[in-house]
Amino acid sequence: MSRTEVLSRIDADELVALTRDLVRIPSVVRPGDPSATEAAVAAYVEQWMRREGLEVEVQDVAPGRPNVMGGLGDASAGPTLLLEGHTDVVTEGNPAEWTHPPFGGDVVDGRLYGRGSADMKSGLAAAMIAAAALKRSGVRLGGRLVVGALVDEEGDMIGAKHLCTTPMGRALSAAIICEPEQNELCLEQRGVVWARVTVRGRMAHGAMPEAGINPITALGALLREAPALERRLRRICRRSPHLRPPTVTPTVVLSPAQGVPQSNVIPSAAQATLDVRLTPGPDADAVGKEIDLACQRAMQACPGATVEWQPVNGYRLATRVERTEPLVRAMARAVRQATGRPARFGGVPGSTDGTILRMTLGIPIVTCGPGHRLIPHQVDEHVEVTELVDAAKIYAVSALNFLRG
Ligand SMILES: [Zn+2]
């Protein structure tokens, strides 16, 4: 039977070695340093996919920053499923704080350590091994499977945005986002809007405040509006057992907005960023109106100042798919078939490349991958090897179920 045949071709040692190789190629993106991109790890993935006989497409997203896509199966025979991963990782911080070297790929007591071990070179490796197992087994898929290794998920998600503009992106029917979620099936992801608020007043001498309009006063009023904004968003967003309710968190405060700060100068402008997290429900308009209201109230509290905002990087709304979605059914069955355990459901606290795919292409996405949800971006990041192996099996069987021949 094809499932047993495919699962027998998933080799734990090979999967660990592949993950280790990927972790050992640093791919922290350092703006301004053209040698610090995803290029080296992308080249490794490309070569690996070619060796396995996948049909490879390399999409140049930016200089030294390619999406690498590897496909198998026949798109005319059914839907196209994407197993999505990203090749960039966040900074390792201070290597001296790590017990295991950040790019060493140490395996100790059933855990593989390193920056990107969970987020998300393990998920990417599991997807690659799953595709290779399907390819090696010779099974005929009723559709097409694509493994995508995208750039810049930790930045502006230009890899996912680019993919959505390509024929390959537009041909996708559904996607599994292989981010670390303890192999739970996450049908919901929180959304995010970074609201950059600019307050303008009038520059003046600090000794003669009556001659100016102090934007910092209005900025203070805006920060005091944050809890009320959060409460209003909680009213218009749906509650979910798997997601924290909406939050509004000031993360950046800047005054003056430009130029040199001076103790005796009231600046002409100041800026703040609100990190607004959302659960499913409202559209961009409805969210925008609530942020508008917070700005208006801050303006009323400080006559003469103007308070305006714009989203940094657009709106990334919360996403949700229903349990009745064919991809969800295929995956829930796959978890049981591949691991012998019932599927566990969960939710993603932040946004992912899947947010872009869901919002732009309208396709169903499920986020599911190896690694503890809270471990990404920490020192001594690691993944449990058993979870890693389970993920590869879940991906392979999900593809078989979803792309039934
Ligand atoms: Zn990630």
mmCIF file of C-alpha atoms and ligand atoms in Angstrom:
data_model
loop_
_atom_site.group_PDB
_atom_site.id
_atom_site.type_symbol
_atom_site.label_atom_id
_atom_site.label_comp_id
_atom_site.label_asym_id
_atom_site.label_seq_id
_atom_site.Cartn_x
_atom_site.Cartn_y
_atom_site.Cartn_z
ATOM 1 C CA MET A 1 0.000 0.000 0.000
ATOM 2 C CA SER A 2 1.337 3.368 -0.983
ATOM 3 C CA ARG A 3 1.183 4.985 2.469
ATOM 4 C CA THR A 4 3.321 2.288 4.087
ATOM 5 C CA GLU A 5 5.647 2.406 1.123
ATOM 6 C CA VAL A 6 6.082 6.174 1.398
ATOM 7 C CA LEU A 7 6.494 6.155 5.207
ATOM 8 C CA SER A 8 9.165 3.450 4.937
ATOM 9 C CA ARG A 9 11.226 5.871 2.871
ATOM 10 C CA ILE A 10 11.373 8.508 5.583
ATOM 11 C CA ASP A 11 14.708 7.929 7.287
ATOM 12 C CA ALA A 12 15.196 9.663 10.639
ATOM 13 C CA ASP A 13 18.987 9.843 10.323
ATOM 14 C CA GLU A 14 18.799 11.352 6.871
ATOM 15 C CA LEU A 15 16.277 13.910 8.105
ATOM 16 C CA VAL A 16 18.410 14.884 11.109
ATOM 17 C CA ALA A 17 21.496 15.185 8.892
ATOM 18 C CA LEU A 18 19.637 17.414 6.437
ATOM 19 C CA THR A 19 18.291 19.668 9.219
ATOM 20 C CA ARG A 20 21.764 19.884 10.665
ATOM 21 C CA ASP A 21 23.243 20.872 7.307
ATOM 22 C CA LEU A 22 20.656 23.637 6.956
ATOM 23 C CA VAL A 23 21.280 24.924 10.504
ATOM 24 C CA ARG A 24 25.039 24.950 9.873
ATOM 25 C CA ILE A 25 24.622 27.368 6.977
ATOM 26 C CA PRO A 26 23.958 30.699 8.716
ATOM 27 C CA SER A 27 21.201 32.684 7.025
ATOM 28 C CA VAL A 28 20.708 35.680 9.257
ATOM 29 C CA VAL A 29 19.847 38.569 6.955
ATOM 30 C CA ARG A 30 21.904 41.631 7.846
ATOM 31 C CA PRO A 31 20.748 44.657 5.860
ATOM 32 C CA GLY A 32 23.707 46.468 4.311
ATOM 33 C CA ASP A 33 25.833 43.322 4.163
ATOM 34 C CA PRO A 34 25.289 41.718 0.725
ATOM 35 C CA SER A 35 26.973 38.488 1.882
ATOM 36 C CA ALA A 36 24.519 38.017 4.765
ATOM 37 C CA THR A 37 21.408 36.678 3.009
ATOM 38 C CA GLU A 38 19.628 33.370 2.409
ATOM 39 C CA ALA A 39 21.744 32.717 -0.745
ATOM 40 C CA ALA A 40 23.965 29.913 0.581
ATOM 41 C CA VAL A 41 21.202 27.897 2.200
ATOM 42 C CA ALA A 42 18.955 28.451 -0.846
ATOM 43 C CA ALA A 43 21.735 27.090 -3.098
ATOM 44 C CA TYR A 44 22.016 24.037 -0.855
ATOM 45 C CA VAL A 45 18.249 23.434 -1.031
ATOM 46 C CA GLU A 46 18.264 23.874 -4.805
ATOM 47 C CA GLN A 47 21.054 21.323 -5.282
ATOM 48 C CA TRP A 48 19.406 18.870 -2.936
ATOM 49 C CA MET A 49 16.081 19.143 -4.756
ATOM 50 C CA ARG A 50 17.738 18.679 -8.153
ATOM 51 C CA ARG A 51 19.543 15.590 -6.891
ATOM 52 C CA GLU A 52 16.214 14.143 -5.736
ATOM 53 C CA GLY A 53 14.747 14.692 -9.188
ATOM 54 C CA LEU A 54 12.247 17.389 -8.203
ATOM 55 C CA GLU A 55 11.359 19.991 -10.829
ATOM 56 C CA VAL A 56 13.083 23.086 -9.527
ATOM 57 C CA GLU A 57 12.152 26.718 -10.076
ATOM 58 C CA VAL A 58 14.356 29.462 -8.657
ATOM 59 C CA GLN A 59 12.650 32.843 -8.306
ATOM 60 C CA ASP A 60 14.929 35.828 -7.870
ATOM 61 C CA VAL A 61 13.115 37.941 -5.323
ATOM 62 C CA ALA A 62 15.987 40.369 -4.613
ATOM 63 C CA PRO A 63 19.757 40.236 -5.194
ATOM 64 C CA GLY A 64 21.099 37.143 -3.414
ATOM 65 C CA ARG A 65 17.627 36.320 -2.153
ATOM 66 C CA PRO A 66 15.950 33.548 -4.187
ATOM 67 C CA ASN A 67 12.817 31.531 -3.480
ATOM 68 C CA VAL A 68 13.571 27.892 -4.292
ATOM 69 C CA MET A 69 10.594 25.791 -5.327
ATOM 70 C CA GLY A 70 10.680 22.037 -5.992
ATOM 71 C CA GLY A 71 7.698 20.202 -7.432
ATOM 72 C CA LEU A 72 6.490 16.731 -8.297
ATOM 73 C CA GLY A 73 3.301 15.305 -9.743
ATOM 74 C CA ASP A 74 0.931 16.565 -12.375
ATOM 75 C CA ALA A 75 -0.995 19.793 -11.858
ATOM 76 C CA SER A 76 -3.618 18.770 -14.443
ATOM 77 C CA ALA A 77 -4.486 15.693 -12.362
ATOM 78 C CA GLY A 78 -5.849 17.667 -9.391
ATOM 79 C CA PRO A 79 -5.060 20.410 -6.879
ATOM 80 C CA THR A 80 -1.617 21.838 -6.138
ATOM 81 C CA LEU A 81 -0.462 21.697 -2.511
ATOM 82 C CA LEU A 82 2.403 23.813 -1.187
ATOM 83 C CA LEU A 83 4.591 22.785 1.742
ATOM 84 C CA GLU A 84 5.958 26.168 2.751
ATOM 85 C CA GLY A 85 9.119 27.018 4.643
ATOM 86 C CA HIS A 86 11.467 29.967 4.907
ATOM 87 C CA THR A 87 15.243 29.976 4.678
ATOM 88 C CA ASP A 88 16.016 33.107 6.718
ATOM 89 C CA VAL A 89 16.590 32.994 10.472
ATOM 90 C CA VAL A 90 16.699 35.738 13.070
ATOM 91 C CA THR A 91 19.932 36.879 14.672
ATOM 92 C CA GLU A 92 21.692 34.564 17.091
ATOM 93 C CA GLY A 93 22.308 37.483 19.474
ATOM 94 C CA ASN A 94 25.315 36.990 21.708
ATOM 95 C CA PRO A 95 26.813 33.544 20.909
ATOM 96 C CA ALA A 96 28.380 33.448 24.387
ATOM 97 C CA GLU A 97 24.896 33.098 25.856
ATOM 98 C CA TRP A 98 24.354 29.830 23.982
ATOM 99 C CA THR A 99 25.173 26.499 25.637
ATOM 100 C CA HIS A 100 25.281 24.942 22.173
ATOM 101 C CA PRO A 101 26.868 26.983 19.365
ATOM 102 C CA PRO A 102 24.121 28.754 17.387
ATOM 103 C CA PHE A 103 25.243 27.333 14.031
ATOM 104 C CA GLY A 104 26.629 24.018 15.283
ATOM 105 C CA GLY A 105 23.595 21.758 14.882
ATOM 106 C CA ASP A 106 24.500 19.793 18.033
ATOM 107 C CA VAL A 107 22.291 16.780 18.703
ATOM 108 C CA VAL A 108 22.077 16.026 22.430
ATOM 109 C CA ASP A 109 19.522 13.875 24.250
ATOM 110 C CA GLY A 110 17.134 13.744 21.328
ATOM 111 C CA ARG A 111 17.246 17.460 20.620
ATOM 112 C CA LEU A 112 18.854 19.292 17.738
ATOM 113 C CA TYR A 113 20.158 22.747 18.695
ATOM 114 C CA GLY A 114 20.848 25.909 16.753
ATOM 115 C CA ARG A 115 19.399 29.114 15.354
ATOM 116 C CA GLY A 116 16.667 28.047 12.956
ATOM 117 C CA SER A 117 16.507 24.507 14.348
ATOM 118 C CA ALA A 118 12.840 25.115 15.154
ATOM 119 C CA ASP A 119 12.124 28.308 13.182
ATOM 120 C CA MET A 120 12.244 26.753 10.750
ATOM 121 C CA LYS A 121 14.914 24.723 9.081
ATOM 122 C CA SER A 122 13.491 21.591 10.709
ATOM 123 C CA GLY A 123 10.078 22.215 9.141
ATOM 124 C CA LEU A 124 11.696 22.891 5.789
ATOM 125 C CA ALA A 125 13.844 19.738 6.033
ATOM 126 C CA ALA A 126 10.780 17.673 6.990
ATOM 127 C CA ALA A 127 8.937 19.022 3.936
ATOM 128 C CA MET A 128 11.905 18.219 1.671
ATOM 129 C CA ILE A 129 12.212 14.685 3.035
ATOM 130 C CA ALA A 130 8.451 14.157 2.700
ATOM 131 C CA ALA A 131 8.578 15.194 -0.964
ATOM 132 C CA ALA A 132 11.617 12.998 -1.585
ATOM 133 C CA ALA A 133 9.895 10.011 0.031
ATOM 134 C CA LEU A 134 6.903 10.476 -2.256
ATOM 135 C CA LYS A 135 9.172 10.836 -5.274
ATOM 136 C CA ARG A 136 11.306 7.810 -4.392
ATOM 137 C CA SER A 137 8.255 5.623 -3.776
ATOM 138 C CA GLY A 138 7.044 6.280 -7.318
ATOM 139 C CA VAL A 139 3.478 6.859 -6.065
ATOM 140 C CA ARG A 140 1.185 8.659 -8.507
ATOM 141 C CA LEU A 141 -0.283 11.808 -7.000
ATOM 142 C CA GLY A 142 -3.666 13.113 -8.052
ATOM 143 C CA GLY A 143 -2.278 16.620 -8.357
ATOM 144 C CA ARG A 144 0.951 18.428 -7.679
ATOM 145 C CA LEU A 145 3.066 18.895 -4.572
ATOM 146 C CA VAL A 146 5.433 21.845 -4.299
ATOM 147 C CA VAL A 147 8.005 22.438 -1.572
ATOM 148 C CA GLY A 148 8.784 26.136 -1.267
ATOM 149 C CA ALA A 149 11.844 27.544 0.512
ATOM 150 C CA LEU A 150 11.052 31.248 0.672
ATOM 151 C CA VAL A 151 13.127 34.250 1.716
ATOM 152 C CA ASP A 152 12.470 37.034 4.194
ATOM 153 C CA GLU A 153 9.714 35.632 6.399
ATOM 154 C CA GLU A 154 11.376 37.278 9.389
ATOM 155 C CA GLY A 155 11.507 40.594 7.502
ATOM 156 C CA ASP A 156 8.873 42.042 5.191
ATOM 157 C CA MET A 157 7.855 38.654 3.748
ATOM 158 C CA ILE A 158 8.998 39.675 0.266
ATOM 159 C CA GLY A 159 9.453 36.001 -0.639
ATOM 160 C CA ALA A 160 5.793 35.171 -0.029
ATOM 161 C CA LYS A 161 4.639 38.406 -1.647
ATOM 162 C CA HIS A 162 6.733 37.636 -4.721
ATOM 163 C CA LEU A 163 5.454 34.056 -4.930
ATOM 164 C CA CYS A 164 1.879 35.353 -5.067
ATOM 165 C CA THR A 165 2.704 37.289 -8.269
ATOM 166 C CA THR A 166 4.117 34.269 -10.141
ATOM 167 C CA PRO A 167 2.237 31.675 -12.229
ATOM 168 C CA MET A 168 3.388 29.050 -9.729
ATOM 169 C CA GLY A 169 1.888 31.039 -6.849
ATOM 170 C CA ARG A 170 -1.377 31.664 -8.656
ATOM 171 C CA ALA A 171 -1.676 27.923 -9.407
ATOM 172 C CA LEU A 172 -1.673 26.942 -5.722
ATOM 173 C CA SER A 173 -4.817 25.366 -4.261
ATOM 174 C CA ALA A 174 -3.786 25.081 -0.594
ATOM 175 C CA ALA A 175 -0.728 25.361 1.638
ATOM 176 C CA ILE A 176 0.739 23.795 4.745
ATOM 177 C CA ILE A 177 2.909 26.340 6.576
ATOM 178 C CA CYS A 178 5.675 24.320 8.241
ATOM 179 C CA GLU A 179 6.308 26.731 11.161
ATOM 180 C CA PRO A 180 7.018 25.376 14.673
ATOM 181 C CA GLU A 181 3.647 24.621 16.253
ATOM 182 C CA GLN A 182 4.386 21.361 18.044
ATOM 183 C CA ASN A 183 2.807 19.569 15.078
ATOM 184 C CA GLU A 184 -0.597 20.936 16.056
ATOM 185 C CA LEU A 185 -2.981 21.758 13.250
ATOM 186 C CA CYS A 186 -3.358 25.507 13.511
ATOM 187 C CA LEU A 187 -6.417 26.697 11.655
ATOM 188 C CA GLU A 188 -6.152 30.268 12.914
ATOM 189 C CA GLN A 189 -3.344 32.793 12.986
ATOM 190 C CA ARG A 190 -3.413 36.130 14.740
ATOM 191 C CA GLY A 191 -3.065 39.144 12.486
ATOM 192 C CA VAL A 192 -0.899 42.198 12.938
ATOM 193 C CA VAL A 193 -1.028 45.865 12.033
ATOM 194 C CA TRP A 194 1.923 48.056 12.900
ATOM 195 C CA ALA A 195 0.320 51.460 13.216
ATOM 196 C CA ARG A 196 2.927 54.170 12.848
ATOM 197 C CA VAL A 197 1.432 57.302 14.374
ATOM 198 C CA THR A 198 2.878 60.694 13.536
ATOM 199 C CA VAL A 199 1.997 63.696 15.686
ATOM 200 C CA ARG A 200 2.736 67.165 14.366
ATOM 201 C CA GLY A 201 2.830 70.304 16.481
ATOM 202 C CA ARG A 202 4.858 73.494 16.299
ATOM 203 C CA MET A 203 8.520 73.818 17.207
ATOM 204 C CA ALA A 204 9.367 76.268 19.987
ATOM 205 C CA HIS A 205 11.716 77.043 22.861
ATOM 206 C CA GLY A 206 11.263 74.839 25.911
ATOM 207 C CA ALA A 207 11.190 77.926 28.117
ATOM 208 C CA MET A 208 8.279 79.378 26.162
ATOM 209 C CA PRO A 209 5.944 76.436 25.573
ATOM 210 C CA GLU A 210 3.051 78.820 24.916
ATOM 211 C CA ALA A 211 4.791 79.759 21.651
ATOM 212 C CA GLY A 212 4.555 76.212 20.287
ATOM 213 C CA ILE A 213 2.343 73.140 20.163
ATOM 214 C CA ASN A 214 3.973 70.216 21.872
ATOM 215 C CA PRO A 215 3.421 66.971 19.899
ATOM 216 C CA ILE A 216 4.593 64.943 22.904
ATOM 217 C CA THR A 217 1.446 65.921 24.815
ATOM 218 C CA ALA A 218 -0.681 64.454 22.035
ATOM 219 C CA LEU A 219 1.586 61.423 21.869
ATOM 220 C CA GLY A 220 0.977 60.873 25.582
ATOM 221 C CA ALA A 221 -2.765 61.099 24.971
ATOM 222 C CA LEU A 222 -2.455 58.544 22.195
ATOM 223 C CA LEU A 223 -0.604 56.100 24.460
ATOM 224 C CA ARG A 224 -3.363 56.544 27.051
ATOM 225 C CA GLU A 225 -5.875 55.584 24.324
ATOM 226 C CA ALA A 226 -4.184 52.206 23.745
ATOM 227 C CA PRO A 227 -6.161 50.247 26.377
ATOM 228 C CA ALA A 228 -9.469 51.624 25.076
ATOM 229 C CA LEU A 229 -8.463 50.722 21.515
ATOM 230 C CA GLU A 230 -7.618 47.233 22.682
ATOM 231 C CA ARG A 231 -11.033 46.874 24.345
ATOM 232 C CA ARG A 232 -12.848 48.024 21.192
ATOM 233 C CA LEU A 233 -10.872 45.586 19.030
ATOM 234 C CA ARG A 234 -11.698 42.772 21.423
ATOM 235 C CA ARG A 235 -15.373 43.566 20.915
ATOM 236 C CA ILE A 236 -15.239 43.364 17.106
ATOM 237 C CA CYS A 237 -12.861 40.381 16.873
ATOM 238 C CA ARG A 238 -13.962 36.803 17.319
ATOM 239 C CA ARG A 239 -12.954 34.891 20.455
ATOM 240 C CA SER A 240 -10.954 31.737 19.902
ATOM 241 C CA PRO A 241 -9.893 28.976 22.291
ATOM 242 C CA HIS A 242 -6.560 28.828 20.458
ATOM 243 C CA LEU A 243 -5.648 32.504 20.212
ATOM 244 C CA ARG A 244 -4.970 35.271 22.695
ATOM 245 C CA PRO A 245 -7.479 38.087 22.287
ATOM 246 C CA PRO A 246 -6.402 41.236 20.403
ATOM 247 C CA THR A 247 -3.682 43.336 22.009
ATOM 248 C CA VAL A 248 -2.422 46.879 21.429
ATOM 249 C CA THR A 249 1.199 47.346 22.479
ATOM 250 C CA PRO A 250 3.237 50.525 22.011
ATOM 251 C CA THR A 251 6.676 49.395 20.800
ATOM 252 C CA VAL A 252 8.404 52.502 19.445
ATOM 253 C CA VAL A 253 8.312 56.081 20.709
ATOM 254 C CA LEU A 254 10.380 58.655 18.909
ATOM 255 C CA SER A 255 10.769 62.363 19.608
ATOM 256 C CA PRO A 256 11.754 64.323 17.707
ATOM 257 C CA ALA A 257 10.516 62.261 14.768
ATOM 258 C CA GLN A 258 13.577 63.522 12.888
ATOM 259 C CA GLY A 259 16.742 65.401 13.762
ATOM 260 C CA VAL A 260 18.647 65.909 16.976
ATOM 261 C CA PRO A 261 16.874 65.770 20.347
ATOM 262 C CA GLN A 262 17.596 68.855 22.459
ATOM 263 C CA SER A 263 16.507 69.454 26.026
ATOM 264 C CA ASN A 264 15.305 72.999 25.417
ATOM 265 C CA VAL A 265 13.506 72.415 22.116
ATOM 266 C CA ILE A 266 9.887 71.427 21.683
ATOM 267 C CA PRO A 267 10.059 69.330 18.515
ATOM 268 C CA SER A 268 7.751 69.836 15.573
ATOM 269 C CA ALA A 269 6.855 66.161 15.315
ATOM 270 C CA ALA A 270 6.923 62.924 17.286
ATOM 271 C CA GLN A 271 6.174 59.338 16.363
ATOM 272 C CA ALA A 272 4.962 56.145 17.976
ATOM 273 C CA THR A 273 4.285 52.645 16.730
ATOM 274 C CA LEU A 274 1.453 50.536 18.062
ATOM 275 C CA ASP A 275 1.817 46.797 17.545
ATOM 276 C CA VAL A 276 -1.811 45.781 17.051
ATOM 277 C CA ARG A 277 -2.550 42.052 17.152
ATOM 278 C CA LEU A 278 -5.886 40.750 15.923
ATOM 279 C CA THR A 279 -8.023 37.646 15.945
ATOM 280 C CA PRO A 280 -10.306 36.751 13.014
ATOM 281 C CA GLY A 281 -13.387 38.803 12.261
ATOM 282 C CA PRO A 282 -13.057 42.418 11.178
ATOM 283 C CA ASP A 283 -11.798 43.540 7.787
ATOM 284 C CA ALA A 284 -9.058 46.116 7.267
ATOM 285 C CA ASP A 285 -11.596 48.965 7.130
ATOM 286 C CA ALA A 286 -13.122 48.122 10.479
ATOM 287 C CA VAL A 287 -9.706 47.840 12.157
ATOM 288 C CA GLY A 288 -8.551 51.069 10.526
ATOM 289 C CA LYS A 289 -11.597 52.959 11.809
ATOM 290 C CA GLU A 290 -10.833 51.971 15.404
ATOM 291 C CA ILE A 291 -7.234 53.177 15.085
ATOM 292 C CA ASP A 292 -8.538 56.389 13.457
ATOM 293 C CA LEU A 293 -10.743 56.942 16.489
ATOM 294 C CA ALA A 294 -7.793 56.597 18.871
ATOM 295 C CA CYS A 295 -5.937 59.231 16.847
ATOM 296 C CA GLN A 296 -8.937 61.587 16.834
ATOM 297 C CA ARG A 297 -9.276 61.361 20.598
ATOM 298 C CA ALA A 298 -5.586 62.100 21.064
ATOM 299 C CA MET A 299 -5.986 65.106 18.792
ATOM 300 C CA GLN A 300 -8.931 66.415 20.824
ATOM 301 C CA ALA A 301 -6.801 66.166 23.951
ATOM 302 C CA CYS A 302 -4.180 68.454 22.447
ATOM 303 C CA PRO A 303 -5.691 71.300 20.415
ATOM 304 C CA GLY A 304 -3.558 72.382 17.492
ATOM 305 C CA ALA A 305 -1.697 69.096 17.070
ATOM 306 C CA THR A 306 -2.453 66.722 14.208
ATOM 307 C CA VAL A 307 -2.358 62.982 14.771
ATOM 308 C CA GLU A 308 -2.180 60.672 11.749
ATOM 309 C CA TRP A 309 -1.230 57.064 11.281
ATOM 310 C CA GLN A 310 -0.365 54.635 8.576
ATOM 311 C CA PRO A 311 0.225 50.891 8.549
ATOM 312 C CA VAL A 312 3.853 49.826 8.226
ATOM 313 C CA ASN A 313 3.930 46.933 5.786
ATOM 314 C CA GLY A 314 0.166 46.938 5.218
ATOM 315 C CA TYR A 315 -2.580 45.068 7.027
ATOM 316 C CA ARG A 316 -1.930 41.458 7.859
ATOM 317 C CA LEU A 317 -5.309 40.339 9.102
ATOM 318 C CA ALA A 318 -5.951 37.248 11.177
ATOM 319 C CA THR A 319 -6.641 34.124 9.161
ATOM 320 C CA ARG A 320 -8.964 31.234 9.763
ATOM 321 C CA VAL A 321 -10.030 28.082 7.945
ATOM 322 C CA GLU A 322 -12.876 25.748 8.854
ATOM 323 C CA ARG A 323 -12.479 22.181 10.025
ATOM 324 C CA THR A 324 -14.555 21.041 7.064
ATOM 325 C CA GLU A 325 -11.927 22.317 4.614
ATOM 326 C CA PRO A 326 -10.563 19.354 2.558
ATOM 327 C CA LEU A 327 -6.970 20.223 3.548
ATOM 328 C CA VAL A 328 -7.876 20.118 7.245
ATOM 329 C CA ARG A 329 -9.647 16.787 6.865
ATOM 330 C CA ALA A 330 -6.698 15.375 4.912
ATOM 331 C CA MET A 331 -4.263 16.513 7.598
ATOM 332 C CA ALA A 332 -6.331 15.384 10.580
ATOM 333 C CA ARG A 333 -6.537 11.915 9.047
ATOM 334 C CA ALA A 334 -2.825 12.044 8.239
ATOM 335 C CA VAL A 335 -1.824 12.782 11.837
ATOM 336 C CA ARG A 336 -3.611 9.664 13.017
ATOM 337 C CA GLN A 337 -2.285 7.533 10.174
ATOM 338 C CA ALA A 338 1.290 8.778 10.505
ATOM 339 C CA THR A 339 1.651 8.970 14.292
ATOM 340 C CA GLY A 340 -1.152 6.795 15.685
ATOM 341 C CA ARG A 341 -2.411 9.759 17.725
ATOM 342 C CA PRO A 342 -5.426 11.997 17.152
ATOM 343 C CA ALA A 343 -4.754 15.448 15.730
ATOM 344 C CA ARG A 344 -4.372 18.312 18.198
ATOM 345 C CA PHE A 345 -5.611 21.712 17.115
ATOM 346 C CA GLY A 346 -3.976 25.026 17.922
ATOM 347 C CA GLY A 347 -3.478 28.610 16.845
ATOM 348 C CA VAL A 348 -0.552 30.746 15.719
ATOM 349 C CA PRO A 349 0.196 33.740 17.979
ATOM 350 C CA GLY A 350 1.741 35.830 15.193
ATOM 351 C CA SER A 351 1.503 36.154 11.448
ATOM 352 C CA THR A 352 3.464 34.031 8.962
ATOM 353 C CA ASP A 353 4.038 33.766 5.226
ATOM 354 C CA GLY A 354 0.723 31.902 5.324
ATOM 355 C CA THR A 355 -0.991 35.194 6.170
ATOM 356 C CA ILE A 356 0.227 36.627 2.859
ATOM 357 C CA LEU A 357 -0.827 33.526 0.898
ATOM 358 C CA ARG A 358 -4.261 33.452 2.520
ATOM 359 C CA MET A 359 -4.912 37.180 2.071
ATOM 360 C CA THR A 360 -3.502 37.462 -1.461
ATOM 361 C CA LEU A 361 -4.433 34.146 -3.051
ATOM 362 C CA GLY A 362 -7.451 33.296 -0.901
ATOM 363 C CA ILE A 363 -6.278 29.696 -0.511
ATOM 364 C CA PRO A 364 -6.779 27.640 2.658
ATOM 365 C CA ILE A 365 -3.689 27.366 4.852
ATOM 366 C CA VAL A 366 -2.919 25.190 7.858
ATOM 367 C CA THR A 367 0.143 25.916 9.982
ATOM 368 C CA CYS A 368 1.775 22.785 11.362
ATOM 369 C CA GLY A 369 5.396 22.014 12.052
ATOM 370 C CA PRO A 370 7.954 20.657 14.498
ATOM 371 C CA GLY A 371 9.340 22.687 17.400
ATOM 372 C CA HIS A 372 7.868 24.266 20.500
ATOM 373 C CA ARG A 373 5.743 27.331 19.789
ATOM 374 C CA LEU A 374 7.630 29.507 22.297
ATOM 375 C CA ILE A 375 11.191 28.497 21.367
ATOM 376 C CA PRO A 376 11.734 30.586 18.193
ATOM 377 C CA HIS A 377 14.145 33.522 18.487
ATOM 378 C CA GLN A 378 15.428 32.306 21.887
ATOM 379 C CA VAL A 379 18.939 31.336 22.945
ATOM 380 C CA ASP A 380 19.512 27.558 22.708
ATOM 381 C CA GLU A 381 16.699 27.174 20.200
ATOM 382 C CA HIS A 382 16.098 23.487 19.561
ATOM 383 C CA VAL A 383 13.751 20.928 18.081
ATOM 384 C CA GLU A 384 12.830 17.480 19.407
ATOM 385 C CA VAL A 385 13.999 14.872 16.907
ATOM 386 C CA THR A 386 10.844 12.779 17.424
ATOM 387 C CA GLU A 387 8.690 15.804 16.519
ATOM 388 C CA LEU A 388 10.827 16.435 13.466
ATOM 389 C CA VAL A 389 10.350 12.873 12.219
ATOM 390 C CA ASP A 390 6.612 12.979 12.951
ATOM 391 C CA ALA A 391 6.349 16.189 10.914
ATOM 392 C CA ALA A 392 7.899 14.591 7.826
ATOM 393 C CA LYS A 393 5.454 11.690 8.115
ATOM 394 C CA ILE A 394 2.490 14.017 8.620
ATOM 395 C CA TYR A 395 3.458 16.060 5.544
ATOM 396 C CA ALA A 396 3.901 13.003 3.336
ATOM 397 C CA VAL A 397 0.604 11.401 4.348
ATOM 398 C CA SER A 398 -1.238 14.742 4.188
ATOM 399 C CA ALA A 399 -0.054 15.125 0.596
ATOM 400 C CA LEU A 400 -1.193 11.580 -0.197
ATOM 401 C CA ASN A 401 -4.616 12.228 1.360
ATOM 402 C CA PHE A 402 -5.103 15.667 -0.181
ATOM 403 C CA LEU A 403 -3.808 14.677 -3.609
ATOM 404 C CA ARG A 404 -5.658 11.401 -3.901
ATOM 405 C CA GLY A 405 -4.983 9.827 -7.279
HETATM 406 ZN ZN ZN B 1 9.389 31.097 11.046
#
